[in-house]
Coordinates of C-alpha atoms (C1' of nucleotides) in Angstrom, one line a residue:
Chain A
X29 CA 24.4 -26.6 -17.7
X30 CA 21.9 -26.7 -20.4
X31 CA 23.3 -23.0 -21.8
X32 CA 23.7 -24.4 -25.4
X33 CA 20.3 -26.5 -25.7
X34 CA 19.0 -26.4 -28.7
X35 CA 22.1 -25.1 -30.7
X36 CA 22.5 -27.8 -32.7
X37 CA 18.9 -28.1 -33.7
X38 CA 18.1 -27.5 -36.9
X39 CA 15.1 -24.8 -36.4
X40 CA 13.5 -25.2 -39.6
X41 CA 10.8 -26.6 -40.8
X42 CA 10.8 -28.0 -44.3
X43 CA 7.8 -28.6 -45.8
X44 CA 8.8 -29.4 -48.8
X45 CA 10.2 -32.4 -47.1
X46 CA 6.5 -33.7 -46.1
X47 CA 5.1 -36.4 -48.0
X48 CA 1.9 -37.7 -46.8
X49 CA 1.2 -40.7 -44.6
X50 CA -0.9 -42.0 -47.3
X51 CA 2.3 -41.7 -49.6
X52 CA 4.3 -43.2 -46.9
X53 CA 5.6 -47.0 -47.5
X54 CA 6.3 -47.0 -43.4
X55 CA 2.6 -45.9 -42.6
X56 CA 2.1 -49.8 -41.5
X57 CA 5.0 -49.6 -38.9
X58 CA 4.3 -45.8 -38.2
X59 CA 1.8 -44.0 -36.1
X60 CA -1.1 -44.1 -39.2
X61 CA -1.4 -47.5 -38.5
X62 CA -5.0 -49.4 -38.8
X63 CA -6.2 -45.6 -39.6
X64 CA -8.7 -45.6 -43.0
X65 CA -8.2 -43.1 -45.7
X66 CA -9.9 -40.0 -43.9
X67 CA -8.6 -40.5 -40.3
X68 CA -5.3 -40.5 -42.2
X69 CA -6.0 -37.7 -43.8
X70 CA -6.4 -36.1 -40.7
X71 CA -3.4 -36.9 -39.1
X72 CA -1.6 -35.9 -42.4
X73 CA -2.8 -32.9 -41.6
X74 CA -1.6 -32.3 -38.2
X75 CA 2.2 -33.2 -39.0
X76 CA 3.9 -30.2 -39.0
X77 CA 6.0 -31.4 -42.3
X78 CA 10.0 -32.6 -41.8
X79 CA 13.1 -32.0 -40.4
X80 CA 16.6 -33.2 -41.5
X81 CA 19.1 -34.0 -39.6
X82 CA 22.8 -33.8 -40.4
X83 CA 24.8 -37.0 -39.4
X84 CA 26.2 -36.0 -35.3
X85 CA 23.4 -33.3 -34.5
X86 CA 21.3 -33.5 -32.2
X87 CA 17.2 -33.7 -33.3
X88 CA 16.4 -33.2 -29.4
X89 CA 18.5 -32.5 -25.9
X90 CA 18.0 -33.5 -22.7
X91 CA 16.0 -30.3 -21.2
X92 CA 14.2 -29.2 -24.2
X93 CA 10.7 -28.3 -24.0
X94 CA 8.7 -30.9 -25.1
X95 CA 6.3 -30.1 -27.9
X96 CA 6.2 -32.9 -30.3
X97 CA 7.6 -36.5 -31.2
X98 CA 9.0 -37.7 -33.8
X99 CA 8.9 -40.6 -36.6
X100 CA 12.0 -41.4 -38.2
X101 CA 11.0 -41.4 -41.8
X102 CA 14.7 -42.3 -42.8
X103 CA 18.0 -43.0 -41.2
X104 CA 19.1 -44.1 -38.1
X105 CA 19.0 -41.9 -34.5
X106 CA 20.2 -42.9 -30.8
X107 CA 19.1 -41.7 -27.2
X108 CA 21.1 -41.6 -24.9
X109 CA 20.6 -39.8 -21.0
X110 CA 23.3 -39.0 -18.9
X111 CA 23.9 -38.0 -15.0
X112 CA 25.1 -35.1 -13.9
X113 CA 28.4 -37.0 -13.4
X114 CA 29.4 -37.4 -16.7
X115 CA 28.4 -40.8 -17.4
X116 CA 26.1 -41.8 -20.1
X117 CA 24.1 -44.3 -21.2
X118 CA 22.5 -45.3 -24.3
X119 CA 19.0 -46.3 -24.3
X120 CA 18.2 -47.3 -28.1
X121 CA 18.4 -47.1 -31.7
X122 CA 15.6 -45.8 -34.0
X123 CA 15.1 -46.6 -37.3
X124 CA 12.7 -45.6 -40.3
X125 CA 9.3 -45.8 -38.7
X126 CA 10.1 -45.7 -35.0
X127 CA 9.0 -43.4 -32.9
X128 CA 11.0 -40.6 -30.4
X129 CA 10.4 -38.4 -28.1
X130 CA 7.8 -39.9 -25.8
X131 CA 10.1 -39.6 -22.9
X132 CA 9.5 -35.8 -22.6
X133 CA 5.8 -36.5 -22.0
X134 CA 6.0 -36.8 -18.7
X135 CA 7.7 -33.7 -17.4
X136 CA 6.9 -31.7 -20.5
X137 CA 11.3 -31.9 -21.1
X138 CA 12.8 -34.0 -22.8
X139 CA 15.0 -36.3 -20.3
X140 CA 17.5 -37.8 -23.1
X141 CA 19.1 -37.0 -26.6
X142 CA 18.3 -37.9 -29.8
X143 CA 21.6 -37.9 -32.4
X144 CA 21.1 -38.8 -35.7
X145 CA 23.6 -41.6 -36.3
X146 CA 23.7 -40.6 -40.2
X147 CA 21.8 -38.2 -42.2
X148 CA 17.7 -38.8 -41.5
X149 CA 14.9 -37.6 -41.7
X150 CA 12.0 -37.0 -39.5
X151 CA 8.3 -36.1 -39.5
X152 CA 7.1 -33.8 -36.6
X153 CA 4.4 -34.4 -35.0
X154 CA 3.0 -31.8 -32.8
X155 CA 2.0 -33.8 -29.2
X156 CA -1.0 -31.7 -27.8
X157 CA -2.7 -31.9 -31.4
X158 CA -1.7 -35.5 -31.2
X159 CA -3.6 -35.6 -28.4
X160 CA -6.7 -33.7 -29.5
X161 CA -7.2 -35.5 -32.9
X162 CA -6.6 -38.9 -30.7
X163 CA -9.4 -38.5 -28.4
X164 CA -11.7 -37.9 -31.8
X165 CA -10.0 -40.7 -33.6
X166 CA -10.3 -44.3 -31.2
X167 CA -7.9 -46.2 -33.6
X168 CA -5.1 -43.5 -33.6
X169 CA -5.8 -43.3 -29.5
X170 CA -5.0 -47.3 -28.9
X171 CA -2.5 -46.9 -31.2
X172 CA -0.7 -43.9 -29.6
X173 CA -1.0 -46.0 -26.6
X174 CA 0.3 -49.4 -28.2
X175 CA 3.0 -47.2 -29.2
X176 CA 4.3 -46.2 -25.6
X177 CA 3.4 -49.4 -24.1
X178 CA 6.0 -51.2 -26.7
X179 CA 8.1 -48.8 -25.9
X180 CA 7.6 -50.1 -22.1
X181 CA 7.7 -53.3 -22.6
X182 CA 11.2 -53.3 -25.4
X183 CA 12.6 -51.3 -22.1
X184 CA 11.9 -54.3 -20.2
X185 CA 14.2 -56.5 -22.7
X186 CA 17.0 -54.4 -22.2
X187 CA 16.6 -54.5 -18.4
X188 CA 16.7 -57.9 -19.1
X189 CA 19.6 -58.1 -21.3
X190 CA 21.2 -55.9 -19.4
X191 CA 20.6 -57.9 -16.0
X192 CA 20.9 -61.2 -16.9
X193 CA 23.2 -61.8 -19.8
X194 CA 26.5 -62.1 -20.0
X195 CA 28.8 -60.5 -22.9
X196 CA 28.6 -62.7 -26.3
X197 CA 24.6 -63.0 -25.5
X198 CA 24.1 -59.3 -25.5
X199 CA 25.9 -58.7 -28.7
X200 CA 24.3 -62.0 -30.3
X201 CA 20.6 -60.5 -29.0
X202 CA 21.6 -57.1 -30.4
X203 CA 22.1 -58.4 -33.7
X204 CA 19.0 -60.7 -33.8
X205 CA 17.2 -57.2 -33.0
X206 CA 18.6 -55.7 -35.8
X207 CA 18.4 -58.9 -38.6
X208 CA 14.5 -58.4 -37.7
X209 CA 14.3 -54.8 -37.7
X210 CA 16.3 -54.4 -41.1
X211 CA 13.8 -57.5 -42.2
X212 CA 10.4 -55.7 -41.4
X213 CA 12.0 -52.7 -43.4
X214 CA 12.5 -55.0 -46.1
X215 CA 15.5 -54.6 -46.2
X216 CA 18.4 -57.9 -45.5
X217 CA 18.4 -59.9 -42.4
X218 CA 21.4 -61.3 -42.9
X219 CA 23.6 -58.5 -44.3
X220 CA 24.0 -54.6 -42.8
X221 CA 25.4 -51.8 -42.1
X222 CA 26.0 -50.6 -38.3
X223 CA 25.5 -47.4 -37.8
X224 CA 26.7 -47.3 -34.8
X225 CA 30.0 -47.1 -33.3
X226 CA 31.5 -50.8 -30.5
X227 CA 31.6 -47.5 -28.1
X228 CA 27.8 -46.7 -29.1
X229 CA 26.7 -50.6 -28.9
X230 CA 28.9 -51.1 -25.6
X231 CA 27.0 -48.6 -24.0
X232 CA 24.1 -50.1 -25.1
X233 CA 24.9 -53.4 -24.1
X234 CA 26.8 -52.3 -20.6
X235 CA 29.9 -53.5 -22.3
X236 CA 33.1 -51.6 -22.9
X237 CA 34.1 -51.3 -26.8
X238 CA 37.1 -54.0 -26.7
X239 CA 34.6 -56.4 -25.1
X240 CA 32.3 -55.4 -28.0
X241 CA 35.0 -55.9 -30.3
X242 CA 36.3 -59.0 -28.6
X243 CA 33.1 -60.5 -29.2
X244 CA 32.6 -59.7 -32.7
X245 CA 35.9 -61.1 -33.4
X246 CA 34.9 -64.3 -31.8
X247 CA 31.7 -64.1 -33.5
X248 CA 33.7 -63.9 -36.8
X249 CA 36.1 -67.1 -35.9
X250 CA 33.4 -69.4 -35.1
X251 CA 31.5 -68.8 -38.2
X252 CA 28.5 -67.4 -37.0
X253 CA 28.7 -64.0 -39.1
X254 CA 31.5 -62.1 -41.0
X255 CA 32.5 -58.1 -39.8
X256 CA 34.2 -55.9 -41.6
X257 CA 34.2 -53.0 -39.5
X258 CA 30.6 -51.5 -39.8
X259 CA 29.4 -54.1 -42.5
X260 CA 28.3 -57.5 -41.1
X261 CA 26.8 -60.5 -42.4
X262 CA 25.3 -63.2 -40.4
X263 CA 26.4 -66.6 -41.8
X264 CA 24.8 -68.9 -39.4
X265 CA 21.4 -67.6 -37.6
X266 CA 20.4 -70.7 -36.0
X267 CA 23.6 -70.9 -34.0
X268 CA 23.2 -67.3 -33.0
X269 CA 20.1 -67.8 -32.0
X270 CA 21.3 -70.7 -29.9
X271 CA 23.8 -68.2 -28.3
X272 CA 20.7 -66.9 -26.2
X273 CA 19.8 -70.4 -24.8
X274 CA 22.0 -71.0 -21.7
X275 CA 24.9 -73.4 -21.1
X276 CA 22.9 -75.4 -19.3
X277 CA 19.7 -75.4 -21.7
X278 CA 17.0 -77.0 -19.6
X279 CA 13.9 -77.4 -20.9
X280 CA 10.9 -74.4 -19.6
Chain B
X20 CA 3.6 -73.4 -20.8
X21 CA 0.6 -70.8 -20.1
X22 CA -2.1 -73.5 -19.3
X23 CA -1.9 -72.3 -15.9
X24 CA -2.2 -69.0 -16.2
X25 CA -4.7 -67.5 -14.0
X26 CA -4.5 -70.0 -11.5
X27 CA -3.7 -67.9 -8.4
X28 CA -5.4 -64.8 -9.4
X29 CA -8.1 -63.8 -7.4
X30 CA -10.9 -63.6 -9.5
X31 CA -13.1 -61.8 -7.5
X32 CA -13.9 -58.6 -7.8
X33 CA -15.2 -57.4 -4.5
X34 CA -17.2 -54.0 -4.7
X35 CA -17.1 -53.4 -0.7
X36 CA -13.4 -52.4 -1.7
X37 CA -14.3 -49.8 -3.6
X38 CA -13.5 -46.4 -2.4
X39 CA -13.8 -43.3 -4.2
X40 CA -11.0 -41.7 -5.6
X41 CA -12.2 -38.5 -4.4
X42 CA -11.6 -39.8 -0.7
X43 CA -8.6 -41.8 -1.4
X44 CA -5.6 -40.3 0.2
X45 CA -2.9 -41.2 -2.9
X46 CA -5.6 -39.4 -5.5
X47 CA -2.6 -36.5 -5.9
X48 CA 0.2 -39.3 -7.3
X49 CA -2.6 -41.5 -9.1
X50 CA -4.5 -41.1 -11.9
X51 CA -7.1 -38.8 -10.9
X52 CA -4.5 -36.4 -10.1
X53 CA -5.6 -32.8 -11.3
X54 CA -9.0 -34.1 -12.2
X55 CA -11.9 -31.6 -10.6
X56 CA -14.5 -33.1 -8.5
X57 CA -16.6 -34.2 -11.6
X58 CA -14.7 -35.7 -13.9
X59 CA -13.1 -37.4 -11.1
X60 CA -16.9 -38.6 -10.3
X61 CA -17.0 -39.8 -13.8
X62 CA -13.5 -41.9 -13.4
X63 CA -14.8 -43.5 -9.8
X64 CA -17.6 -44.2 -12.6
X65 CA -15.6 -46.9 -14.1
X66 CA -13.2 -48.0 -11.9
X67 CA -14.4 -51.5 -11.4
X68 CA -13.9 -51.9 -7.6
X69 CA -10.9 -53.4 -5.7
X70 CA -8.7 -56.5 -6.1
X71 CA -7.5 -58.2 -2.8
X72 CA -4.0 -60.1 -3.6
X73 CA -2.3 -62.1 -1.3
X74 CA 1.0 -62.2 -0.5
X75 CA 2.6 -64.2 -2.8
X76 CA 0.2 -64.4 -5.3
X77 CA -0.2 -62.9 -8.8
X78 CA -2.1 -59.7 -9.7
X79 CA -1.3 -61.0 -13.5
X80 CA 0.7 -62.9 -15.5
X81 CA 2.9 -62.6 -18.3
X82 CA 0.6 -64.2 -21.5
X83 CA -2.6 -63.2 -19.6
X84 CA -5.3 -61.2 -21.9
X85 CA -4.9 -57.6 -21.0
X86 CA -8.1 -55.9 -19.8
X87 CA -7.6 -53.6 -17.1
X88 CA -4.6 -51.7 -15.6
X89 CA -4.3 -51.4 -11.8
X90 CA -3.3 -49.0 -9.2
X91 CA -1.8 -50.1 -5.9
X92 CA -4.1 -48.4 -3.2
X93 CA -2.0 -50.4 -0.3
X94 CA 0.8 -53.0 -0.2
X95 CA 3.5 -53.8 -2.5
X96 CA 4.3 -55.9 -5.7
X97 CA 7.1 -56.7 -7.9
X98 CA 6.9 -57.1 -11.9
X99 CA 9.2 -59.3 -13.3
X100 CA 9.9 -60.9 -17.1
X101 CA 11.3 -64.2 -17.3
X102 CA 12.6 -65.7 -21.1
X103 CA 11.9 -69.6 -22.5
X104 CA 15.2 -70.5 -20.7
X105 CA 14.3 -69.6 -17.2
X106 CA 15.9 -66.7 -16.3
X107 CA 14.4 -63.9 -14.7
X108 CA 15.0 -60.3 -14.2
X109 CA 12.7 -58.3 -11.5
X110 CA 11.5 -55.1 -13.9
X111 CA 10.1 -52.7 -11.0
X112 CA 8.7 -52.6 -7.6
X113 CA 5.4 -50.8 -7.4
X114 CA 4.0 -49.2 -4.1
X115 CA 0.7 -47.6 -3.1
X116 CA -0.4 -45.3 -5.6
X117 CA 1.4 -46.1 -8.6
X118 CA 0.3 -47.8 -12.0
X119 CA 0.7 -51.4 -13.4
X120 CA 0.2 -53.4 -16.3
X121 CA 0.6 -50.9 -19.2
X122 CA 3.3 -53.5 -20.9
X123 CA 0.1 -55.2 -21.7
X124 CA -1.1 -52.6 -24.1
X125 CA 0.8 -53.2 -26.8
X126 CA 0.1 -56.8 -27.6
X127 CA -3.4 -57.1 -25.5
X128 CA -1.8 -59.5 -23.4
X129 CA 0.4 -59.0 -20.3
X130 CA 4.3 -59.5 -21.1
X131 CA 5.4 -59.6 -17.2
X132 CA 4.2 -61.1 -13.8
X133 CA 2.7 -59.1 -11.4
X134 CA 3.2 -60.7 -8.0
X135 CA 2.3 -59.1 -4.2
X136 CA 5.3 -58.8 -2.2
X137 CA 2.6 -58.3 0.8
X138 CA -1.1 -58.7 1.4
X139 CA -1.8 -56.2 -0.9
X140 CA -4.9 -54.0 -2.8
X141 CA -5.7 -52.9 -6.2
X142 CA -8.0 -50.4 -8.0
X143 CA -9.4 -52.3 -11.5
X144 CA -9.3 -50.2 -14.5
X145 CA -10.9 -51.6 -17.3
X146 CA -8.3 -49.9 -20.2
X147 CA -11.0 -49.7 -22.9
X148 CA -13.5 -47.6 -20.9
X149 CA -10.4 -45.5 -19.8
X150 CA -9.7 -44.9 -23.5
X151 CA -13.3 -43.8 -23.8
X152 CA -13.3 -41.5 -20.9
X153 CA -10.1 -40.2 -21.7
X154 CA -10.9 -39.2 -24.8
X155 CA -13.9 -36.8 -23.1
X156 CA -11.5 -35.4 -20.5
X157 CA -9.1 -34.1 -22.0
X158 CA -7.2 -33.6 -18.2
X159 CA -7.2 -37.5 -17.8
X160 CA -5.8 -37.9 -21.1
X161 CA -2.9 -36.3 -20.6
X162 CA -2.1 -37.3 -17.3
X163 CA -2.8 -40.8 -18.7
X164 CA -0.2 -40.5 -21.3
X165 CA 2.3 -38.7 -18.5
X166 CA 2.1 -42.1 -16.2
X167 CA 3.2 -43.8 -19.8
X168 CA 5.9 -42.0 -20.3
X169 CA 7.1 -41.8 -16.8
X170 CA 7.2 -45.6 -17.1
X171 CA 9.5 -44.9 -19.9
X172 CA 11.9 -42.4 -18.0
X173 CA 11.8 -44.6 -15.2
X174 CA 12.9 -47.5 -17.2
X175 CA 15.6 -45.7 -18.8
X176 CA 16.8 -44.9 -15.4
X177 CA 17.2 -48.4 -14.3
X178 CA 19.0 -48.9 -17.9
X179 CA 21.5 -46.5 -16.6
X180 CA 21.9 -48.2 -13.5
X181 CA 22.5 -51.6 -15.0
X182 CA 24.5 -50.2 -17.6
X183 CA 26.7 -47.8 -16.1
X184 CA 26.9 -48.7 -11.7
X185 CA 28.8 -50.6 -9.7
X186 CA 27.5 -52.8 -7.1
X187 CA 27.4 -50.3 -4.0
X188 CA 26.3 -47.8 -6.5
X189 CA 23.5 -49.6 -7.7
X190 CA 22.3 -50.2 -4.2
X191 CA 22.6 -46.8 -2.7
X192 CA 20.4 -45.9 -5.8
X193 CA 18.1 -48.4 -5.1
X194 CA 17.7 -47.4 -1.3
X195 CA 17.7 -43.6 -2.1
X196 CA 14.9 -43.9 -4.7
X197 CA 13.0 -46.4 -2.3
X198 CA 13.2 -43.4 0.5
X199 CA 12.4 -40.9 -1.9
X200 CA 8.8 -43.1 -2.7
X201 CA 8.4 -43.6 0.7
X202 CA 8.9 -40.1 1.8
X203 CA 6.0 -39.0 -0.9
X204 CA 3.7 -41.0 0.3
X205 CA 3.7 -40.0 4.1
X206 CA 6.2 -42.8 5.2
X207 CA 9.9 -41.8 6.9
X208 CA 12.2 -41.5 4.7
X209 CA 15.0 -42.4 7.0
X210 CA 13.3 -45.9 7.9
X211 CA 11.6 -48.6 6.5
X212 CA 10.6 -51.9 5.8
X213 CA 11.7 -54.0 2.8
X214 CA 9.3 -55.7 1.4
X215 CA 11.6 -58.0 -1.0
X216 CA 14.6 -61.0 -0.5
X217 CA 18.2 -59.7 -1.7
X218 CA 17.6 -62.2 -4.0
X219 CA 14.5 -59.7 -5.9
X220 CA 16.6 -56.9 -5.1
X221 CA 19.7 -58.6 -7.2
X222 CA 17.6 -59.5 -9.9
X223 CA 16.5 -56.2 -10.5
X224 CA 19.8 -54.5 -9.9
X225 CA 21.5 -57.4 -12.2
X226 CA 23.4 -58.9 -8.9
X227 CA 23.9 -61.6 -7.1
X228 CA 21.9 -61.9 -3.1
X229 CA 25.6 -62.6 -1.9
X230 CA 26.5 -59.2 -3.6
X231 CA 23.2 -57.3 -2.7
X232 CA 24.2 -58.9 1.2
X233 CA 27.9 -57.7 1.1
X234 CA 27.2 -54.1 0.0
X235 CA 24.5 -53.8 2.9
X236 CA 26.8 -55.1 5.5
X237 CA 29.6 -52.7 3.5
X238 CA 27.3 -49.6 4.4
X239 CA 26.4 -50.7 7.7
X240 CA 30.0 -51.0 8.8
X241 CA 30.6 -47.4 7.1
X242 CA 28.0 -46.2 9.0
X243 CA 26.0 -45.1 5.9
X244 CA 22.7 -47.3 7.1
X245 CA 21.5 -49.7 9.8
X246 CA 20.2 -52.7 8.3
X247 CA 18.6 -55.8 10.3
X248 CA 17.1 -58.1 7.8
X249 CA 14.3 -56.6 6.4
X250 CA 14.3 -53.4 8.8
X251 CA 16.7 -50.6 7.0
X252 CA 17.5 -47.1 8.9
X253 CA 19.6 -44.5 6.4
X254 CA 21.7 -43.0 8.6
X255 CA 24.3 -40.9 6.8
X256 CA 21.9 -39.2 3.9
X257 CA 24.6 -37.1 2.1
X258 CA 26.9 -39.9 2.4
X259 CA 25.1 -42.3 0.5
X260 CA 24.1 -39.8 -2.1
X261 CA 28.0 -39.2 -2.3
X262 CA 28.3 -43.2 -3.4
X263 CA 26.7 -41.6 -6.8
X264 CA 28.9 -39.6 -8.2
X265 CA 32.0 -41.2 -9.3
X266 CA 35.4 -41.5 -7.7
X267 CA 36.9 -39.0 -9.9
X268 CA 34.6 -36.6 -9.3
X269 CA 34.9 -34.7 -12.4
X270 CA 33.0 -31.4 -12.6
X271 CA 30.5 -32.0 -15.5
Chain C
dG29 C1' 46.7 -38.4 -53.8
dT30 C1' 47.8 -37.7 -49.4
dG31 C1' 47.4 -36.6 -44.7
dT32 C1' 44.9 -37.0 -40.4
dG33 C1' 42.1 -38.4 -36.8
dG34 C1' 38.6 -41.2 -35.2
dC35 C1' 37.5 -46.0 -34.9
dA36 C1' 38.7 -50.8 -34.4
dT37 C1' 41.5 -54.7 -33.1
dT38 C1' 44.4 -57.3 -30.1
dG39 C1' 47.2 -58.4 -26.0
dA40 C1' 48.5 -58.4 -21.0
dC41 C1' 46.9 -57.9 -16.6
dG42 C1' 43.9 -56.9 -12.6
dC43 C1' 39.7 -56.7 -10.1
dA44 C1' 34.7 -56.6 -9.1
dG45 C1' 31.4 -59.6 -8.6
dA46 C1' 30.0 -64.5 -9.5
dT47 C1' 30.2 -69.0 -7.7
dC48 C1' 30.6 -72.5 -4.3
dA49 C1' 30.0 -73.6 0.3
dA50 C1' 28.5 -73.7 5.1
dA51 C1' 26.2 -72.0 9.1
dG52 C1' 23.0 -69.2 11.7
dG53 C1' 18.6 -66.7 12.4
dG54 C1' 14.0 -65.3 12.1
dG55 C1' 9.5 -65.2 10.2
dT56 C1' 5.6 -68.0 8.8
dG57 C1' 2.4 -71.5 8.9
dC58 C1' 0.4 -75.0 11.3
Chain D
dG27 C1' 3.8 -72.2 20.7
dC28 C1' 6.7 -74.7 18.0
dA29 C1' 9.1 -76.4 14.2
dC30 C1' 10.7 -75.9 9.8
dC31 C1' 12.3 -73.8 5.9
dC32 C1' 13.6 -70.0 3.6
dC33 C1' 16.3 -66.1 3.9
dT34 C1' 20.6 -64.0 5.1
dT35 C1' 25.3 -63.7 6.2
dT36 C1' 30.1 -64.6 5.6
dG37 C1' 34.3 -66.8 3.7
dA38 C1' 37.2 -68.7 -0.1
dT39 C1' 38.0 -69.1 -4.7
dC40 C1' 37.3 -68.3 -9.6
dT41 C1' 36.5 -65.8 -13.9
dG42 C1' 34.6 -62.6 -17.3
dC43 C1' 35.0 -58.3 -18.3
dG44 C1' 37.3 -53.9 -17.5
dT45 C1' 41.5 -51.4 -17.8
dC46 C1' 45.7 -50.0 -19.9
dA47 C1' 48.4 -49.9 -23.8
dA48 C1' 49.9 -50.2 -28.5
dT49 C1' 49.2 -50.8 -33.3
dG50 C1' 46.5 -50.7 -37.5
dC51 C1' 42.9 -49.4 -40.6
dC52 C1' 39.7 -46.6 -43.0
dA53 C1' 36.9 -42.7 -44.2
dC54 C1' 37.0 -38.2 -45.0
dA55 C1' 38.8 -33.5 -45.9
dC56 C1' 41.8 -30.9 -48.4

DNA sequence: GTGTGGCATTGACGCAGATCAAAGGGGTGC
DNA sequence: GCACCCCTTTGATCTGCGTCAATGCCACAC
């Protein structure tokens, strides 16, 4: 089933792609975080340099051997898993300074895929050195394990989302996610460019791509944001925000 | 909205409860797992004694300071999240043996409610000396960070469920991985004892109780299960496994 | 520039599960 | 041991989203 793992992967290792985490204007959302200028150092040095990856491949597969994870140091990934019944299922988007891969610590596989959405960019970072310089290193140990446990607990607000919302509040807490994310990036919060296909965010979202669409549109008529295909703009933020309080808004 | 937090936790720590990990009988799904008899001396070192928690009542609650993380060594809790507006959504169901409280990692204060489903006990695990010791064995390190990132697979897993399963679906999933525990730990896996309401077994499979009740009496009629309240007997193993794989069938 | 195929939009319709409602049963606490 | 309340079950109806279908648009390759 797994015949063509890795086939897509580009094998190489660039490291003329590695600029240091020192150099790096993510290092404060990154893994270097809270590290001073010789702990840093140190990690730079584990980091086995870059790897790009071409817009549709795949960075990791579901069944790989685990070795490493990844930070995104540019462009945009998904994961998705799927069952052996053909269904998938994605789990999130990643962006420049996120982390991947931590899913294939616990069975030494990786149990999803990683797809770069358009061309990125990511730095390798080798896991059982991770581990070794961590346990000689207290900052980067907590912070390794802030890491996961944000993972863990931005898993929970999909479980959430996904459990207890109903259509336009998915799509409406989807975008909010983004707005902030593009915002800590520095980037607009009002005004971006999806990545992602309605079928990618429907999955997402547990919603089928006309009810993503659907909603967008609605969106659109009300006011609340203007989409142009992949290009959105959110006109009124308050108002989408109020999208996430519930019909009946009572008071916690 | 937090000035109650704490209220119903026991604040005791009571040392008679402490039993060695090296004579507890879960030490093989734990943390200690793989540990050799001294370093698993050193972990009983710092495991801060046991936690009785009442049915009912809260290990933990969502805004608490984070300290310690816990393991189950009998009974049976749920964790759930709930948002400003009042909904909730039930994130996991922990039994003997397994972890809680890493969401509180991240942001050094819990993010979900811990609650005891039954009269229930807990191993303390102060997280800052586990960092410490972790960082000298290198054995509990890793297993440390494997327990993370099961977490993470697991959550992705229920992800799946809520984003891709229908109701009976969802529900033979939910029985089949609740067997599956149950089975690991000693228990038939044929016969047990739920521990929650269809109403916490909705919430966490994003469903109604009336739904959660309709599919049981559904596979009761079918002849998949016997179900009598609480009391569950899986009679038809293959069967329900069958509800997995969709209609179609399609060979992946 | 032009062709092509994937992606998006929109409409009509159906259904799974939510909602509303009512009654019965059993476990829990006193 | 008893009573009460919560939990569960079951029915009737409603509705939000999925499904099916058709058209349109845009990005990209050549």
């Amino acid at each position: 089933m797994h015949a063509n793992v890795k086939q897509n992967v580009v094998p190489l290792i660039t490291p003329g792609l590695k600029v240091a985490c020192s150099q790096c204007n993510l290092r404060e959302l990154c893994l270097p975080f809270g590290l001073d200028d010789h702990d840093m150092a140190r990690l730079d040095n584990l980091i086995g340099g870059g790897r790009k990856v071409k817009r549709g491949h795949h960075l990791y597969r579901a069944g790989d051997a685990f070795e490493s994870i990844f930070a995104v140091r540019s462009g945009f990934f998904k994961t998705d898993v799927l069952t052996e019944d053909g269904r998938d299922q994605v789990t999130g988007f990643q962006m420049a300074g996120e982390i991947l891969g931590m899913d294939g610590i616990s069975t030494e596989h990786h149990t999803c895929n990683a797809v770069a959405l358009e061309d990125s960019e990511v730095c390798l970072i080798p896991f059982t050195e991770l581990e070794l310089l961590s346990s000689e290193i207290h900052s980067l140990q907590h912070h390794l394990h802030k890491v996961m446990s944000r993972e863990i607990v931005r898993d929970h607000g999909v479980m959430m989302l996904l459990g207890t919302m109903r259509a336009e509040e998915r799509l409406a807490a989807f975008l909010l996610n983004l707005s902030q994310r593009f915002a800590a990036r520095g980037y607009s919060h009002s005004e971006f460019h999806l990545r992602m296909t309605r079928e990618e965010i429907g999955s997402y979202l547990g919603l089928k791509l006309e009810t993503v669409s659907r909603a967008f549109s609605r969106f659109q008529e009300e006011g609340l944001i203007s989409v142009q295909q992949k290009h959105v703009r959110i006109l009124d933020l308050p108002k989408l925000k109020g999208l996430l309080a519930p019909p009946d808004g009572r008071i916690a």
